């Protein structure tokens, strides 16, 4: 069965394949038992003479319990197994390196913390957790890495994420699995898995292969923080000014003025920049911050988010 599937190149691949194989085996056994039972009853209870009559059978509690309870246990077991593997795939390790991903018609752009950018080539180190923070610049795309058994949509105007840990060196195919236009089938990219030392060397090179890379997204975000006058309302040292301080804010759960709460992640910050009154932190006055819709590009918003992540 393995020969029909791509190689297993991530820590998740073996777990998903085992679940998939188990589902196939249970389905095959269930189907085989049903067909054999049907054939047996067809032969045993066939009509032999014209005077044969069907016996009157109303119900059998024992049989009804078995054919209801056994499938229920099987389905609950499969659900629990799938939920466990899914949970592992959504819980990102704290030491994961982050890479920004933007889908465009019809290419993938990858942005590293160092400022290095690549198009249609994702390079990662082996045996290291990698978190992809994804968005789209136009329509919905979906990044799929068959050998890693992982897939995630990239949606305009919001951030999605996936993570993986490659455990095999080599080059693997990336597809877009959301129909995104006439050239959808040509939206291909390569994922290269390198030893850690080779990855570090590759990352230190500029896009031209010479010298150091340019400003990182966090550095560009820091410049925007000053040029857009964010510093007038949001401190970096924990002091309360007009709006919440950026110090250690990323990853916190904020209590809002309406009594609800919100996790400060990429989507929360983006919404707060574009529509500041959507979710106001308790203790602060609505209407103090103007919306920046149309004043910042998606790349600039991403840079500001990367900067806020670094404010400790």
Short mmCIF file of C-alpha atoms in Angstrom, two decimals:
data_model
loop_
_atom_site.label_atom_id
_atom_site.label_comp_id
_atom_site.label_asym_id
_atom_site.label_seq_id
_atom_site.Cartn_x
_atom_site.Cartn_y
_atom_site.Cartn_z
CA UNK A 1 0.00 0.00 0.00
CA UNK A 2 2.94 2.32 0.75
CA UNK A 3 4.04 2.21 -2.92
CA UNK A 4 0.87 4.11 -3.92
CA UNK A 5 1.53 7.00 -1.53
CA UNK A 6 4.28 9.65 -1.50
CA UNK A 7 7.24 9.01 0.85
CA UNK A 8 6.75 9.77 4.53
CA UNK A 9 8.94 12.83 5.13
CA UNK A 10 7.47 14.44 8.26
CA UNK A 11 6.78 13.36 11.82
CA UNK A 12 3.03 13.41 11.04
CA UNK A 13 3.13 11.29 7.90
CA UNK A 14 3.45 7.90 9.62
CA UNK A 15 0.62 8.64 12.05
CA UNK A 16 -1.80 9.72 9.31
CA UNK A 17 -0.89 6.73 7.14
CA UNK A 18 -1.48 4.32 10.03
CA UNK A 19 -4.90 5.88 10.64
CA UNK A 20 -5.69 5.75 6.93
CA UNK A 21 -4.63 2.09 6.66
CA UNK A 22 -6.69 1.20 9.72
CA UNK A 23 -9.78 2.84 8.22
CA UNK A 24 -9.28 0.90 5.00
CA UNK A 25 -8.83 -2.37 6.93
CA UNK A 26 -11.96 -1.80 9.07
CA UNK A 27 -13.99 -0.86 5.97
CA UNK A 28 -12.76 -3.95 4.10
CA UNK A 29 -13.51 -6.30 7.02
CA UNK A 30 -16.94 -4.73 7.56
CA UNK A 31 -17.78 -5.02 3.87
CA UNK A 32 -16.51 -8.61 3.68
CA UNK A 33 -18.52 -9.69 6.75
CA UNK A 34 -21.66 -8.08 5.32
CA UNK A 35 -21.29 -9.71 1.88
CA UNK A 36 -20.53 -13.18 3.35
CA UNK A 37 -23.55 -12.92 5.67
CA UNK A 38 -25.79 -11.88 2.75
CA UNK A 39 -24.61 -14.80 0.61
CA UNK A 40 -25.10 -17.22 3.52
CA UNK A 41 -28.67 -16.05 4.14
CA UNK A 42 -29.50 -16.11 0.41
CA UNK A 43 -28.53 -19.78 0.22
CA UNK A 44 -29.87 -20.90 3.61
CA UNK A 45 -33.25 -19.19 3.41
CA UNK A 46 -33.93 -19.50 -0.32
CA UNK A 47 -37.42 -20.51 -1.36
CA UNK A 48 -37.41 -24.27 -2.10
CA UNK A 49 -41.11 -24.95 -2.89
CA UNK A 50 -44.12 -22.91 -3.96
CA UNK A 51 -45.73 -23.45 -0.54
CA UNK A 52 -42.79 -22.07 1.47
CA UNK A 53 -43.70 -19.08 3.63
CA UNK A 54 -41.45 -16.56 5.32
CA UNK A 55 -41.21 -17.06 9.08
CA UNK A 56 -42.61 -14.22 11.20
CA UNK A 57 -39.66 -12.60 13.02
CA UNK A 58 -40.37 -9.32 14.84
CA UNK A 59 -36.97 -8.46 16.42
CA UNK A 60 -34.00 -9.76 18.38
CA UNK A 61 -32.67 -7.47 21.15
CA UNK A 62 -29.33 -9.24 21.33
CA UNK A 63 -28.57 -8.83 17.62
CA UNK A 64 -29.87 -5.25 17.53
CA UNK A 65 -27.58 -4.36 20.42
CA UNK A 66 -24.54 -5.95 18.77
CA UNK A 67 -24.93 -4.32 15.35
CA UNK A 68 -25.49 -0.95 16.99
CA UNK A 69 -22.97 -1.03 19.83
CA UNK A 70 -19.98 -2.55 17.98
CA UNK A 71 -20.04 0.00 15.09
CA UNK A 72 -20.50 2.78 17.68
CA UNK A 73 -17.34 1.68 19.49
CA UNK A 74 -15.45 1.52 16.19
CA UNK A 75 -16.60 5.01 15.13
CA UNK A 76 -15.81 6.53 18.54
CA UNK A 77 -12.36 4.93 18.48
CA UNK A 78 -11.63 6.29 15.01
CA UNK A 79 -12.88 9.73 16.03
CA UNK A 80 -10.69 9.79 19.16
CA UNK A 81 -7.65 8.62 17.19
CA UNK A 82 -8.19 11.21 14.44
CA UNK A 83 -8.81 13.98 16.99
CA UNK A 84 -5.57 13.10 18.80
CA UNK A 85 -3.46 13.25 15.63
CA UNK A 86 -5.23 16.48 14.56
CA UNK A 87 -4.54 18.02 17.98
CA UNK A 88 -0.84 17.20 17.66
CA UNK A 89 -0.82 18.79 14.20
CA UNK A 90 -2.41 22.04 15.47
CA UNK A 91 -0.32 22.45 18.65
CA UNK A 92 2.77 24.32 17.49
CA UNK A 93 5.99 23.73 19.49
CA UNK A 94 7.37 26.88 21.10
CA UNK A 95 10.75 26.42 19.43
CA UNK A 96 9.29 26.34 15.90
CA UNK A 97 10.87 28.72 13.41
CA UNK A 98 8.35 30.95 11.62
CA UNK A 99 8.14 31.51 7.88
CA UNK A 100 5.59 33.81 6.26
CA UNK A 101 3.75 32.46 3.21
CA UNK A 102 1.70 34.48 0.70
CA UNK A 103 -0.19 32.86 -2.13
CA UNK A 104 -0.64 34.74 -5.40
CA UNK A 105 -2.05 33.84 -8.79
CA UNK A 106 0.00 31.73 -9.49
CA UNK A 107 3.00 31.53 -7.20
CA UNK A 108 4.03 31.09 -3.58
CA UNK A 109 6.16 33.75 -1.82
CA UNK A 110 8.09 32.76 1.32
CA UNK A 111 9.40 35.36 3.83
CA UNK A 112 11.97 34.44 6.51
CA UNK A 113 12.62 36.31 9.77
CA UNK A 114 16.03 37.33 8.45
CA UNK A 115 14.37 39.25 5.62
CA UNK A 116 15.21 36.67 3.00
CA UNK A 117 12.48 36.11 0.43
CA UNK A 118 12.01 33.29 -2.02
CA UNK A 119 9.44 32.48 -4.66
CA UNK A 120 8.24 28.93 -5.28
CA UNK A 121 11.08 27.55 -3.13
CA UNK A 122 10.63 26.78 0.56
CA UNK A 123 13.85 25.77 2.34
CA UNK A 124 13.73 24.31 5.87
CA UNK A 125 16.15 22.51 8.22
CA UNK A 126 15.71 18.84 9.07
CA UNK A 127 14.46 17.74 12.51
CA UNK A 128 13.28 21.27 13.35
CA UNK A 129 9.67 22.36 13.87
CA UNK A 130 8.60 24.89 11.22
CA UNK A 131 5.50 27.10 11.48
CA UNK A 132 4.06 28.61 8.32
CA UNK A 133 1.97 31.78 8.84
CA UNK A 134 -0.08 32.01 5.67
CA UNK A 135 -2.23 34.51 3.83
CA UNK A 136 -3.22 35.30 0.25
CA UNK A 137 -2.82 38.41 -1.84
CA UNK A 138 -5.76 37.75 -4.15
CA UNK A 139 -7.99 34.66 -4.00
CA UNK A 140 -8.15 31.57 -1.80
CA UNK A 141 -5.26 29.15 -2.30
CA UNK A 142 -4.38 25.96 -0.45
CA UNK A 143 -0.82 24.84 0.26
CA UNK A 144 -0.47 21.05 0.12
CA UNK A 145 2.70 19.03 0.80
CA UNK A 146 1.80 15.39 0.04
CA UNK A 147 4.98 13.89 1.49
CA UNK A 148 4.31 15.69 4.79
CA UNK A 149 0.57 14.78 4.80
CA UNK A 150 -0.37 18.39 5.55
CA UNK A 151 -2.51 21.04 3.88
CA UNK A 152 -3.88 24.48 4.80
CA UNK A 153 -5.88 27.18 3.01
CA UNK A 154 -4.36 30.64 2.46
CA UNK A 155 -7.20 33.17 2.68
CA UNK A 156 -7.15 36.88 1.70
CA UNK A 157 -7.50 39.25 4.65
CA UNK A 158 -6.65 36.75 7.40
CA UNK A 159 -3.84 34.53 8.64
CA UNK A 160 -3.88 30.76 8.84
CA UNK A 161 -1.09 28.48 9.98
CA UNK A 162 0.29 25.00 9.80
CA UNK A 163 3.42 23.42 11.20
CA UNK A 164 5.51 20.37 10.43
CA UNK A 165 8.85 18.80 11.25
CA UNK A 166 10.72 17.27 8.33
CA UNK A 167 12.56 14.05 9.14
CA UNK A 168 13.95 13.27 5.70
CA UNK A 169 16.41 15.20 3.55
CA UNK A 170 15.50 15.93 -0.05
CA UNK A 171 13.24 17.96 -2.31
CA UNK A 172 9.46 17.60 -2.14
CA UNK A 173 6.57 18.93 -4.22
CA UNK A 174 4.17 21.65 -3.07
CA UNK A 175 0.79 21.98 -4.78
CA UNK A 176 -2.11 24.41 -4.63
CA UNK A 177 -5.24 22.34 -4.03
CA UNK A 178 -7.81 25.15 -4.26
CA UNK A 179 -8.87 26.03 -7.80
CA UNK A 180 -7.62 29.60 -8.08
CA UNK A 181 -7.81 30.45 -11.76
CA UNK A 182 -6.87 29.31 -15.24
CA UNK A 183 -3.21 28.65 -14.32
CA UNK A 184 -4.06 26.85 -11.08
CA UNK A 185 -2.36 23.64 -12.18
CA UNK A 186 0.90 25.53 -12.72
CA UNK A 187 0.99 26.92 -9.17
CA UNK A 188 3.82 24.63 -8.08
CA UNK A 189 6.68 25.06 -5.63
CA UNK A 190 9.51 22.97 -4.19
CA UNK A 191 10.30 22.30 -0.55
CA UNK A 192 13.98 21.61 0.17
CA UNK A 193 15.00 19.99 3.45
CA UNK A 194 18.64 20.67 4.36
CA UNK A 195 20.95 19.75 7.25
CA UNK A 196 20.93 22.49 9.91
CA UNK A 197 24.40 23.84 9.04
CA UNK A 198 23.58 24.04 5.32
CA UNK A 199 20.27 25.74 6.09
CA UNK A 200 22.03 28.35 8.26
CA UNK A 201 24.52 29.02 5.48
CA UNK A 202 21.74 29.31 2.89
CA UNK A 203 19.74 31.64 5.13
CA UNK A 204 22.69 33.97 5.66
CA UNK A 205 23.06 34.60 1.95
CA UNK A 206 21.16 37.35 0.19
CA UNK A 207 18.73 36.48 -2.58
CA UNK A 208 21.50 37.01 -5.09
CA UNK A 209 23.71 34.57 -3.19
CA UNK A 210 26.17 37.23 -2.07
CA UNK A 211 26.43 39.13 1.19
CA UNK A 212 23.86 39.37 3.96
CA UNK A 213 20.10 39.56 3.58
CA UNK A 214 18.28 42.89 4.01
CA UNK A 215 16.12 44.14 6.84
CA UNK A 216 13.99 41.56 8.56
CA UNK A 217 10.18 41.92 8.71
CA UNK A 218 10.51 42.86 12.39
CA UNK A 219 13.02 45.62 11.53
CA UNK A 220 10.71 46.98 8.84
CA UNK A 221 7.83 46.80 11.34
CA UNK A 222 9.88 48.75 13.86
CA UNK A 223 10.40 51.50 11.29
CA UNK A 224 6.65 51.54 10.56
CA UNK A 225 5.94 51.75 14.30
CA UNK A 226 7.82 55.06 14.31
CA UNK A 227 6.78 56.45 10.92
CA UNK A 228 3.06 55.73 11.43
CA UNK A 229 3.15 57.26 14.92
CA UNK A 230 2.07 54.05 16.64
CA UNK A 231 4.45 55.04 19.46
CA UNK A 232 2.13 57.92 20.39
CA UNK A 233 -0.48 55.49 21.74
CA UNK A 234 1.28 52.13 22.26
CA UNK A 235 4.35 51.96 24.47
CA UNK A 236 7.04 49.29 24.32
CA UNK A 237 7.87 49.26 28.04
CA UNK A 238 4.53 48.28 29.52
CA UNK A 239 3.31 51.79 30.34
CA UNK A 240 -0.32 52.54 29.54
CA UNK A 241 -0.73 55.51 27.19
CA UNK A 242 -3.86 55.76 25.01
CA UNK A 243 -3.88 52.16 23.85
CA UNK A 244 -2.47 48.90 25.27
CA UNK A 245 1.29 48.56 25.46
CA UNK A 246 2.95 46.24 22.94
CA UNK A 247 5.22 44.76 25.61
CA UNK A 248 4.73 40.97 25.74
CA UNK A 249 1.25 41.41 24.26
CA UNK A 250 1.55 38.76 21.55
CA UNK A 251 0.09 35.46 22.75
CA UNK A 252 -1.80 37.03 25.67
CA UNK A 253 -5.53 36.65 26.19
CA UNK A 254 -7.07 40.12 26.58
CA UNK A 255 -10.34 40.84 28.40
CA UNK A 256 -12.53 42.99 26.16
CA UNK A 257 -14.94 45.79 27.01
CA UNK A 258 -17.97 43.64 26.12
CA UNK A 259 -16.97 41.00 28.66
CA UNK A 260 -15.59 38.51 26.18
CA UNK A 261 -11.91 37.73 25.66
CA UNK A 262 -9.59 37.43 22.68
CA UNK A 263 -6.23 35.81 22.03
CA UNK A 264 -3.70 38.29 20.68
CA UNK A 265 -2.53 36.47 17.56
CA UNK A 266 -1.89 37.48 13.97
CA UNK A 267 -5.59 37.78 13.07
CA UNK A 268 -6.43 39.82 16.19
CA UNK A 269 -3.65 42.32 15.49
CA UNK A 270 -4.60 42.61 11.84
CA UNK A 271 -8.24 43.28 12.76
CA UNK A 272 -7.17 45.81 15.41
CA UNK A 273 -5.11 47.70 12.83
CA UNK A 274 -7.79 47.76 10.13
CA UNK A 275 -10.84 48.08 12.41
CA UNK A 276 -9.69 49.18 15.90
CA UNK A 277 -13.19 49.35 17.37
CA UNK A 278 -14.08 45.76 16.54
CA UNK A 279 -12.55 44.41 19.77
CA UNK A 280 -11.66 47.04 22.37
CA UNK A 281 -9.61 45.95 25.39
CA UNK A 282 -11.38 46.54 28.71
CA UNK A 283 -10.31 49.81 30.33
CA UNK A 284 -9.64 51.63 27.05
CA UNK A 285 -11.93 54.08 25.27
CA UNK A 286 -13.36 53.13 21.84
CA UNK A 287 -12.80 55.51 18.93
CA UNK A 288 -9.32 56.68 19.97
CA UNK A 289 -7.49 54.93 17.13
CA UNK A 290 -8.32 55.65 13.46
CA UNK A 291 -8.75 52.65 11.14
CA UNK A 292 -5.76 51.99 8.88
CA UNK A 293 -7.82 50.27 6.17
CA UNK A 294 -6.29 51.29 2.83
CA UNK A 295 -3.31 53.01 4.48
CA UNK A 296 -1.15 49.92 4.95
CA UNK A 297 -0.39 47.11 2.54
CA UNK A 298 -0.68 43.48 3.56
CA UNK A 299 3.12 43.24 3.67
CA UNK A 300 3.33 46.28 5.98
CA UNK A 301 0.72 44.79 8.32
CA UNK A 302 2.70 41.56 8.41
CA UNK A 303 5.87 43.53 9.22
CA UNK A 304 4.12 45.30 12.11
CA UNK A 305 2.89 41.97 13.46
CA UNK A 306 6.41 40.53 13.30
CA UNK A 307 7.69 43.59 15.17
CA UNK A 308 5.04 43.28 17.91
CA UNK A 309 6.06 39.63 18.38
CA UNK A 310 9.58 40.78 19.27
CA UNK A 311 8.58 43.35 21.92
CA UNK A 312 9.51 41.62 25.20
#
